[in-house]
PDB file of C-alpha atoms in Angstrom:
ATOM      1  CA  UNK N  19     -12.422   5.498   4.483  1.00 91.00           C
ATOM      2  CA  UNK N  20     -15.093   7.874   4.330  1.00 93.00           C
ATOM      3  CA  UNK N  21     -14.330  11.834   5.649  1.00 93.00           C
ATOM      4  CA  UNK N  22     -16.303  14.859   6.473  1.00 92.00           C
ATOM      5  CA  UNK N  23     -14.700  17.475   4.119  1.00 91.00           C
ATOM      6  CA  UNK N  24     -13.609  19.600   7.117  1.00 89.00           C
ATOM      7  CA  UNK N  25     -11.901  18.441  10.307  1.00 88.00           C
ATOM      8  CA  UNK N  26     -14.094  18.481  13.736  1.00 89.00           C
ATOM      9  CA  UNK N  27     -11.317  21.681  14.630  1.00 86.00           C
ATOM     10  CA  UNK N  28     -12.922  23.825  11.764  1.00 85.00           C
ATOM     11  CA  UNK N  29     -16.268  22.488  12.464  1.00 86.00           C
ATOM     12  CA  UNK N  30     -16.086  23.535  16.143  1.00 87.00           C
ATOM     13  CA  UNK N  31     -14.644  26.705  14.775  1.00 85.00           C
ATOM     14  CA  UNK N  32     -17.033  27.704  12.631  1.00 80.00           C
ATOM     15  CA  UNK N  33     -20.102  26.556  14.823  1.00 81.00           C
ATOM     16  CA  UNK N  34     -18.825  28.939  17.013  1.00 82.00           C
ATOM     17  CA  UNK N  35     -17.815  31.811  14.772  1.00 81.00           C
ATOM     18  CA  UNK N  36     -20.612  31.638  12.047  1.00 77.00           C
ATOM     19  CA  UNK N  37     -23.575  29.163  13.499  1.00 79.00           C
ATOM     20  CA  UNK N  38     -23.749  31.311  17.028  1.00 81.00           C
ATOM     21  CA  UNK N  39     -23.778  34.867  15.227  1.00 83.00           C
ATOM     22  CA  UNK N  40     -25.829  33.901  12.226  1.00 81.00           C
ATOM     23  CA  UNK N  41     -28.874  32.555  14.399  1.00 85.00           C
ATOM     24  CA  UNK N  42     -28.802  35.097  16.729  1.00 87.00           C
ATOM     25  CA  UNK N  43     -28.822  37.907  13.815  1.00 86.00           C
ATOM     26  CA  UNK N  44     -31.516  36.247  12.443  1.00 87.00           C
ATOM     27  CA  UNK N  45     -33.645  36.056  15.627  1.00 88.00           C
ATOM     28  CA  UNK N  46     -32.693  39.590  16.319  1.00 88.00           C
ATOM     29  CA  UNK N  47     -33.607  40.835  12.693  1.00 86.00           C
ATOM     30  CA  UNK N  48     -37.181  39.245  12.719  1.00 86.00           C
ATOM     31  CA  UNK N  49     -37.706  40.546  15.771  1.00 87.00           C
ATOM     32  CA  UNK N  50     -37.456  43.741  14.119  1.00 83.00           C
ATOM     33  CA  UNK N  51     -39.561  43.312  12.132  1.00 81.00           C
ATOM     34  CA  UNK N  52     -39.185  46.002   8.967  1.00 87.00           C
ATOM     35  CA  UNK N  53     -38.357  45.191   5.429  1.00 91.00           C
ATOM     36  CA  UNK N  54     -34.914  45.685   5.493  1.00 90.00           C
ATOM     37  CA  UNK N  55     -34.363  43.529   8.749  1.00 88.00           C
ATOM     38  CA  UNK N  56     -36.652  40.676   7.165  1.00 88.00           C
ATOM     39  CA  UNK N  57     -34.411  40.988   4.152  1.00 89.00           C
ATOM     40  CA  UNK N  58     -30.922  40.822   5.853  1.00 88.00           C
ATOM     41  CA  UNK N  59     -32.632  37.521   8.104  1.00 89.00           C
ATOM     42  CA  UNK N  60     -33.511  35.835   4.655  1.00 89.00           C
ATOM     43  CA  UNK N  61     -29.758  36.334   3.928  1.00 89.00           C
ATOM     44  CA  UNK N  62     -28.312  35.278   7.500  1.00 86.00           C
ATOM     45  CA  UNK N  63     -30.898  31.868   6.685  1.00 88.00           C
ATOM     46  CA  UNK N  64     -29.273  30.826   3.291  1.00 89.00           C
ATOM     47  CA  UNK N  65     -25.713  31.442   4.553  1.00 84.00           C
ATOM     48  CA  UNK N  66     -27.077  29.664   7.605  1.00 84.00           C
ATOM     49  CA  UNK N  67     -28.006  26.490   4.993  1.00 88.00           C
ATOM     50  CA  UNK N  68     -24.591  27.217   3.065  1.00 85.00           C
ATOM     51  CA  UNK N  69     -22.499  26.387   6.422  1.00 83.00           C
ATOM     52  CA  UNK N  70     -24.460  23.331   7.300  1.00 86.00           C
ATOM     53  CA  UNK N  71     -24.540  21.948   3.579  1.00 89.00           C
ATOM     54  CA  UNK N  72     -20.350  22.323   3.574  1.00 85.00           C
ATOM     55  CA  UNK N  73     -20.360  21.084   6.736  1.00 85.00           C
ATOM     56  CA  UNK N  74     -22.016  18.023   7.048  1.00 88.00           C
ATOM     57  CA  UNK N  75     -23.463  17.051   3.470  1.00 94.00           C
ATOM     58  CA  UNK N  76     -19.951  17.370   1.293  1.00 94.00           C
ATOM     59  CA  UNK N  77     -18.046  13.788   2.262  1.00 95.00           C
ATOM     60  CA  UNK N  78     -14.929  12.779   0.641  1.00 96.00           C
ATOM     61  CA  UNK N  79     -14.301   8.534   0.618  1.00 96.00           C
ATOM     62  CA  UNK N  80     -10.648   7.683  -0.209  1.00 96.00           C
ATOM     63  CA  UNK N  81     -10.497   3.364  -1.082  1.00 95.00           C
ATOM     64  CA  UNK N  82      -8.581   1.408  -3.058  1.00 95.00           C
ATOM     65  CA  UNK N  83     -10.699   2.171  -6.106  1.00 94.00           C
ATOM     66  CA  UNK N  84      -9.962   6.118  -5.266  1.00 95.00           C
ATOM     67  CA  UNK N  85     -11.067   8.890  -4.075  1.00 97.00           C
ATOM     68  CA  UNK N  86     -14.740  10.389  -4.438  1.00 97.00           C
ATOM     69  CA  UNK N  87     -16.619  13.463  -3.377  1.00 96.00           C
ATOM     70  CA  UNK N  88     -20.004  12.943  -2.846  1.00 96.00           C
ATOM     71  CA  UNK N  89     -22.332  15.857  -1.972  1.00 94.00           C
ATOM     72  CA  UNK N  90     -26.047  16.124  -2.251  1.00 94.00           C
ATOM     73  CA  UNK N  91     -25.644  18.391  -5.376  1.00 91.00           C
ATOM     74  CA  UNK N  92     -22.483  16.739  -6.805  1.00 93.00           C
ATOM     75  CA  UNK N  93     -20.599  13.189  -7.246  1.00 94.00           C
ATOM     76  CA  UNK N  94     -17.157  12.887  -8.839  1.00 96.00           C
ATOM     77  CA  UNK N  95     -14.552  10.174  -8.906  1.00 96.00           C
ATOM     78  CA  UNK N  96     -10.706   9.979  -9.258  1.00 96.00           C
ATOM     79  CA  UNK N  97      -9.251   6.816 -10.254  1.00 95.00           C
ATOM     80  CA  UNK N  98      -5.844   6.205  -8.282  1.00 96.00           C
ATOM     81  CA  UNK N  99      -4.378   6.144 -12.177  1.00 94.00           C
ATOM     82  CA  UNK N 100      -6.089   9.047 -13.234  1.00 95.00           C
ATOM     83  CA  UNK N 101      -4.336  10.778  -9.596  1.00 95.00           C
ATOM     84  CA  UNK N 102      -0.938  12.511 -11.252  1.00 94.00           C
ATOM     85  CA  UNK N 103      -0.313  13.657  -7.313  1.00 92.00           C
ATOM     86  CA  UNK N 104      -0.984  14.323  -4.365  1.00 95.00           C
ATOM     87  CA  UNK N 105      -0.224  17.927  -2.922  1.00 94.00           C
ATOM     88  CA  UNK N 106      -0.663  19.493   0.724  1.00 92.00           C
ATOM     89  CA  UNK N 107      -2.294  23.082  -0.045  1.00 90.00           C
ATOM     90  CA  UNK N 108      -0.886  25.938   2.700  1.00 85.00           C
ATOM     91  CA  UNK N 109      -2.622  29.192   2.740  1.00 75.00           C
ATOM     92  CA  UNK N 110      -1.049  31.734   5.558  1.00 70.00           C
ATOM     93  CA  UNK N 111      -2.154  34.815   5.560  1.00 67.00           C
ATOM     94  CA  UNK N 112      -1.950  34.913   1.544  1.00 65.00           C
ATOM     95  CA  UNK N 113      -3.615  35.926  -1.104  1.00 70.00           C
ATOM     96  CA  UNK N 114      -2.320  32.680  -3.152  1.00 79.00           C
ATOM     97  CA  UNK N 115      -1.945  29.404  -1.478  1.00 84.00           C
ATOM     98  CA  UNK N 116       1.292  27.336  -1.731  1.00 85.00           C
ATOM     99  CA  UNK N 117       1.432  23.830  -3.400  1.00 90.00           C
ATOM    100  CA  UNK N 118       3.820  21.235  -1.709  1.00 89.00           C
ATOM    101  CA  UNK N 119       4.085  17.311  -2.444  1.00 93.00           C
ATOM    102  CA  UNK N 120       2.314  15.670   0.377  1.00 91.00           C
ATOM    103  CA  UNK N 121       4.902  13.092   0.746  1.00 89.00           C
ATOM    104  CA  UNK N 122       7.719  15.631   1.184  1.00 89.00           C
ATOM    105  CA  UNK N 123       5.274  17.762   3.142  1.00 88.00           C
ATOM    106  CA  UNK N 124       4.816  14.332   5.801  1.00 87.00           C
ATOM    107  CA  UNK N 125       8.353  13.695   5.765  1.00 85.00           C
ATOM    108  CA  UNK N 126       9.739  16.912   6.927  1.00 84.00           C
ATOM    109  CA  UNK N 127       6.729  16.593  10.317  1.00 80.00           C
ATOM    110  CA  UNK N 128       4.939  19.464   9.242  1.00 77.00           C
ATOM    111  CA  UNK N 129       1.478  17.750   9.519  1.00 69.00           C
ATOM    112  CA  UNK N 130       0.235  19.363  12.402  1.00 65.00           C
ATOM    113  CA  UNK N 131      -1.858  22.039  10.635  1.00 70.00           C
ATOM    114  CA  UNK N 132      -5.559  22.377   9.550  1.00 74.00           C
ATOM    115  CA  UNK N 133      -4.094  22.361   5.898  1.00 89.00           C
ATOM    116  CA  UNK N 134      -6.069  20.767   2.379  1.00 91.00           C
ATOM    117  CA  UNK N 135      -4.965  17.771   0.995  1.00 94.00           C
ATOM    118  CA  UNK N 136      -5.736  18.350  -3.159  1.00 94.00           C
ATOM    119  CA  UNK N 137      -5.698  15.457  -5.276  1.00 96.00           C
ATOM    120  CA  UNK N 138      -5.317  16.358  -8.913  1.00 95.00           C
ATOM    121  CA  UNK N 139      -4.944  14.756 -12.366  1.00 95.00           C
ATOM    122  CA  UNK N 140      -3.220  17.426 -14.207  1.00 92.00           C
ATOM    123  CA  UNK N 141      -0.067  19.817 -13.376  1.00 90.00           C
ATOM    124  CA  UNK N 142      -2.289  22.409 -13.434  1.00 88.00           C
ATOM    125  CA  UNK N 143      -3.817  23.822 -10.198  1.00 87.00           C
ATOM    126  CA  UNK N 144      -7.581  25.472  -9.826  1.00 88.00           C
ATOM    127  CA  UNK N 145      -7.764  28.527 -10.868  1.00 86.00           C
ATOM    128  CA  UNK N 146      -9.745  30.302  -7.970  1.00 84.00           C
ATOM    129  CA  UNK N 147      -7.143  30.639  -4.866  1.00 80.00           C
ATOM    130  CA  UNK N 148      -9.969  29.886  -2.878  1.00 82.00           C
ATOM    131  CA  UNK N 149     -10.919  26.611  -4.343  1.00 83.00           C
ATOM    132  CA  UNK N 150     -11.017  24.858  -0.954  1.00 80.00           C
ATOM    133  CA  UNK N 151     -13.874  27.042   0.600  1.00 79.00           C
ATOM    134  CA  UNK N 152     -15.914  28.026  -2.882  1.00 82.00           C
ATOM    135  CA  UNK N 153     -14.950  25.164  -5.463  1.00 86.00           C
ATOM    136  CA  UNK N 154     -13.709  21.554  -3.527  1.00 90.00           C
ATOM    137  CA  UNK N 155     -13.998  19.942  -6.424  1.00 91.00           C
ATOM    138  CA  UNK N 156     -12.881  20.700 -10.375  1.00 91.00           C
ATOM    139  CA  UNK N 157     -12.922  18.672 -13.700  1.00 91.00           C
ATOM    140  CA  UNK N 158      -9.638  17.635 -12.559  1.00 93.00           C
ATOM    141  CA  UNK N 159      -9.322  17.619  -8.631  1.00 95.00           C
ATOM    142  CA  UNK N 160     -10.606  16.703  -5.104  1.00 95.00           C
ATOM    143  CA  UNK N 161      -9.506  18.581  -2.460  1.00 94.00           C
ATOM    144  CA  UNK N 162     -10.302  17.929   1.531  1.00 94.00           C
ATOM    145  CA  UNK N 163      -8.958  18.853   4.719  1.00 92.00           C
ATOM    146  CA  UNK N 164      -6.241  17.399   6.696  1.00 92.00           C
ATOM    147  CA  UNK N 165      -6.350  15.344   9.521  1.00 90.00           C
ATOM    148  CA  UNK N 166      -3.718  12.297  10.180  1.00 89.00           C
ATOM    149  CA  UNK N 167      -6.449   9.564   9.315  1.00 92.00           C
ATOM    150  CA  UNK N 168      -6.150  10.876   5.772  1.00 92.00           C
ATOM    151  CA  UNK N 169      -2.626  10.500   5.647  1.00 90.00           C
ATOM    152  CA  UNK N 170      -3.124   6.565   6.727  1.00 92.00           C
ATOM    153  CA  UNK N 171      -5.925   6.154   4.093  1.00 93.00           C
ATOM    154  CA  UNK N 172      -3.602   7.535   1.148  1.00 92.00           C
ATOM    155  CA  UNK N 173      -0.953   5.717   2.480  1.00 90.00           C
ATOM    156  CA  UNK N 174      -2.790   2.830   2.618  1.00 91.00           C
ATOM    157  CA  UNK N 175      -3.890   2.848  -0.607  1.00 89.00           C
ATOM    158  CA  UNK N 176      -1.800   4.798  -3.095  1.00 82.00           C
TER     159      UNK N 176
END
């Protein structure tokens, strides 16, 4: 099964809250015209390219062979063997996220949430806390976001 790395929900959400804004300071600062409006538009454009790159180029296929992140710039592929487990990545409102075992996580109903699903060979966990937005993939991880037909692919195939 092959996913978008975010969920339509953070898609819509950040259409609205960063695709909106971002072209309409970039029409505004051209219209302006001076250096450092043309300079601050240049800026609004590659963050402009950033959000459409993460959001439509980075896919994440999850198959009986594994799981794989493909992206324009990037491929990598986790054997289910190679997968040590499977966690359910929570970040509310701090400045670490918390780790949970995804199978725990499903079985106490607390799915419902725009969380990241990280898939990891080691015990280790990424070192930035902000892997999921800067860094969705490692030497040793995957991570993607949440959404039910993930839960039915790994349970499908784990």
């Amino acid at each position: 099964m092959r996913f978008s790395y975010y969920n339509l929900t953070s898609k819509i959400l950040l259409s609205v809250f960063c695709l909106l804004p971002f072209l309409g300071m970039i029409i505004f600062f051209m219209q302006v015209g001076n250096v450092l409006a043309i300079s601050l538009s240049v800026i609004m454009i590659f963050l402009l390219i950033v959000f459409i790159y993460k959001c439509f180029f980075i896919k994440v296929n999850i198959d009986k062979s594994g799981i794989t992140y493909v992206s324009p710039l990037k491929n990598k592929h986790l054997n289910w063997d190679e997968v040590k487990d499977v966690l359910i990545v929570v970040r509310e409102r701090r400045s670490l996220p918390d780790y949970y075992k995804f199978n725990e996580w499903m079985e106490a109903g607390k799915a419902g949430k725009s969380y990241f699903v990280l898939f990891r060979t080691t015990e280790g966990f990424p070192e930035n806390p902000m892997f999921m937005f800067s860094a969705p993939t490692g030497e040793d991880y995957i991570s993607v976001q949440f959404r039910p037909s993930i839960k039915q692919a790994i349970e499908k195939y784990r």
